[in-house]
Short mmCIF file of C-alpha atoms in Angstrom, two decimals:
data_model
loop_
_atom_site.label_atom_id
_atom_site.label_comp_id
_atom_site.label_asym_id
_atom_site.label_seq_id
_atom_site.Cartn_x
_atom_site.Cartn_y
_atom_site.Cartn_z
CA MET B 1229 36.24 -67.66 10.81
CA ASN B 1230 34.23 -70.83 11.27
CA SER B 1231 35.32 -70.99 14.86
CA VAL B 1232 34.13 -67.42 15.48
CA VAL B 1233 30.75 -68.22 13.94
CA THR B 1234 30.57 -71.44 15.92
CA LEU B 1235 31.48 -69.61 19.11
CA LEU B 1236 28.85 -66.93 18.48
CA ILE B 1237 26.19 -69.54 17.73
CA ALA B 1238 27.13 -71.38 20.88
CA ILE B 1239 26.98 -68.25 23.02
CA LEU B 1240 23.99 -66.55 21.50
CA GLY B 1241 22.29 -69.47 19.94
CA SER B 1242 20.61 -69.30 16.57
CA GLY B 1243 17.73 -67.21 17.98
CA GLY B 1244 20.11 -64.62 19.46
CA LEU B 1245 21.98 -64.27 16.19
CA CYS B 1246 18.75 -63.82 14.29
CA SER B 1247 17.63 -61.26 16.82
CA LEU B 1248 20.90 -59.36 16.48
CA MET B 1249 20.63 -59.36 12.70
CA THR B 1250 16.97 -58.30 12.93
CA VAL B 1251 17.96 -55.38 15.18
CA VAL B 1252 20.66 -54.21 12.75
CA PHE B 1253 18.42 -54.41 9.70
CA SER B 1254 15.40 -52.95 11.54
CA ARG B 1255 17.53 -50.04 12.65
CA ARG B 1256 18.51 -49.27 9.06
CA LYS B 1257 14.91 -49.63 7.94
CA PHE B 1258 13.63 -47.25 10.67
CA LYS B 1259 16.32 -44.67 9.83
CA ALA B 1260 15.32 -44.80 6.15
CA GLU B 1261 11.63 -44.45 7.02
CA ALA B 1262 12.39 -41.59 9.43
CA SER B 1263 14.34 -39.73 6.74
CA LEU B 1264 11.46 -40.24 4.27
CA ILE B 1265 8.93 -38.95 6.79
CA GLU B 1266 11.18 -35.98 7.59
CA ALA B 1267 11.49 -35.14 3.88
CA GLU B 1268 7.71 -35.41 3.48
CA VAL B 1269 7.14 -33.14 6.49
CA ASN B 1270 9.60 -30.57 5.10
CA GLU B 1271 7.88 -30.70 1.73
CA ARG B 1272 4.45 -30.18 3.31
CA ARG B 1273 5.78 -27.38 5.48
CA GLY B 1274 7.21 -25.64 2.40
CA LYS B 1275 3.95 -26.11 0.53
CA GLU B 1276 1.93 -24.65 3.43
CA GLU B 1277 4.30 -21.68 3.67
CA ARG B 1278 3.90 -21.01 -0.07
CA GLU B 1279 0.12 -21.27 0.22
CA TYR B 1280 0.17 -18.93 3.21
CA MET B 1281 2.31 -16.38 1.36
CA ASP B 1282 0.04 -16.64 -1.70
CA TYR B 1283 -2.97 -16.00 0.53
CA ILE B 1284 -1.27 -12.98 2.16
CA LEU B 1285 -0.31 -11.56 -1.25
CA THR B 1286 -3.85 -12.06 -2.54
CA GLN B 1287 -5.30 -10.28 0.49
CA LEU B 1288 -2.81 -7.42 0.11
CA LYS B 1289 -3.74 -7.01 -3.55
CA GLU B 1290 -7.45 -6.99 -2.73
CA ASN B 1291 -6.91 -4.44 0.06
CA THR B 1292 -4.81 -2.25 -2.22
CA GLU B 1293 -7.43 -2.32 -4.97
CA THR B 1294 -10.18 -1.53 -2.46
CA TYR B 1295 -8.12 1.34 -1.04
CA LYS B 1296 -7.42 2.75 -4.50
CA ARG B 1297 -11.08 2.57 -5.50
CA GLU B 1298 -12.30 4.16 -2.25
CA SER B 1299 -9.65 6.90 -2.32
CA GLU B 1300 -10.57 7.76 -5.93
CA GLU B 1301 -14.25 7.97 -4.97
CA LEU B 1302 -13.37 10.24 -2.06
CA ARG B 1303 -11.23 12.47 -4.30
CA GLU B 1304 -14.16 12.83 -6.68
CA ARG B 1305 -16.52 13.69 -3.83
CA VAL B 1306 -14.08 16.24 -2.40
CA HIS B 1307 -13.64 17.82 -5.83
CA SER B 1308 -17.42 17.99 -6.24
CA LEU B 1309 -17.78 19.60 -2.81
CA GLU B 1310 -15.02 22.11 -3.57
CA THR B 1311 -16.79 23.06 -6.79
CA ARG B 1312 -20.09 23.51 -4.96
CA ILE B 1313 -18.49 25.60 -2.22
CA ASN B 1314 -16.83 27.85 -4.83
CA MET B 1315 -20.16 28.29 -6.60
CA MET B 1316 -21.90 29.06 -3.29
CA MET B 1317 -19.25 31.60 -2.28
CA GLU B 1318 -19.45 33.29 -5.67
CA TRP B 1319 -23.23 33.47 -5.41
CA VAL B 1320 -23.07 34.93 -1.88
CA ILE B 1321 -20.54 37.61 -2.91
CA ASN B 1322 -22.47 38.54 -6.06
CA ASP B 1323 -25.83 38.55 -4.29
CA ASP B 1324 -24.46 40.63 -1.43
CA GLY B 1325 -22.91 43.13 -3.87
CA SER B 1326 -26.09 43.48 -5.92
CA TYR B 1327 -28.26 43.81 -2.80
CA ARG B 1328 -25.92 46.44 -1.37
CA ALA B 1329 -25.93 48.40 -4.67
CA TRP B 1330 -29.74 48.27 -4.78
CA LEU B 1331 -30.00 49.40 -1.16
CA GLU B 1332 -27.58 52.31 -1.73
CA ASN B 1333 -29.54 53.43 -4.83
CA GLU B 1334 -32.82 53.31 -2.92
CA LEU B 1335 -31.39 55.29 -0.01
CA LYS B 1336 -29.94 57.92 -2.39
CA LYS B 1337 -33.45 58.43 -3.81
CA TYR B 1338 -34.63 59.54 -0.38
CA ASN B 1339 -31.48 61.35 0.65
CA PRO B 1340 -29.20 62.30 -2.25
CA ASP B 1341 -26.57 63.73 0.14
CA ILE B 1342 -26.06 60.48 2.03
CA GLU B 1343 -22.52 59.17 2.14
CA PHE B 1344 -21.78 55.52 2.58
CA PRO B 1345 -18.65 54.25 4.30
CA GLU B 1346 -16.06 52.54 2.18
CA CYS B 1347 -16.88 48.86 2.00
CA LYS B 1348 -14.16 46.38 2.66
CA PRO B 1349 -13.56 43.96 -0.19
CA ALA B 1350 -14.87 40.46 0.17
CA PRO B 1351 -12.70 38.33 2.42
CA GLY B 1352 -10.02 36.27 0.73
CA PHE B 1353 -12.08 33.11 0.80
CA GLU B 1354 -11.59 32.46 -2.89
CA GLU B 1355 -7.83 33.02 -2.72
CA ASN B 1356 -7.41 30.85 0.38
CA PHE B 1357 -9.76 28.20 -0.93
CA ASN B 1358 -8.09 28.02 -4.34
CA SER B 1359 -4.62 27.72 -2.76
CA ASP B 1360 -5.91 25.00 -0.41
CA ALA B 1361 -7.56 23.17 -3.29
CA SER B 1362 -4.39 23.28 -5.37
CA ASN B 1363 -2.45 21.64 -2.50
CA THR B 1364 -4.70 18.54 -2.58
#
C-alpha cells in the first residue's frame, strides 16, 4: 500500500493528490447543496400552488355569493313586476267592463230596443300569466 501511495505521490505530486481529493469532496458538497436547493424549490413551488388554489377558491366563493345576492334581488324585482302587471290587468278588465256597462245603460235610455252584440270574454291574459309565473 505504501508503494502505491508513494507511486501516486511521485506521479501526481502532493498538489495533484490534494487537487484530486478536493475534486471528490467538492463534488459531494455540490451534490448535497444541489439536492437542498431542489428541495427548497419544490417546497416553494408547492407553497405557491397552494396559495394560488386558495386565491382561486376565495374568488369563486366571492363570485358565488355575488351571484346569489344579485339573482335574489332580480327574483324579487321580477315578482314585484309580476304583481304590478296582474294588478294593472285586473284594473283594465274591471274598468273596461264598468265603462261598457255604463255605455250600454246610457244607450238603452235613448233607444230601449237596441241590441248589443255578445261580447267576447277578456283574453286569457290572467291564465297565461299565472301559468308563466308559476313556472319561474
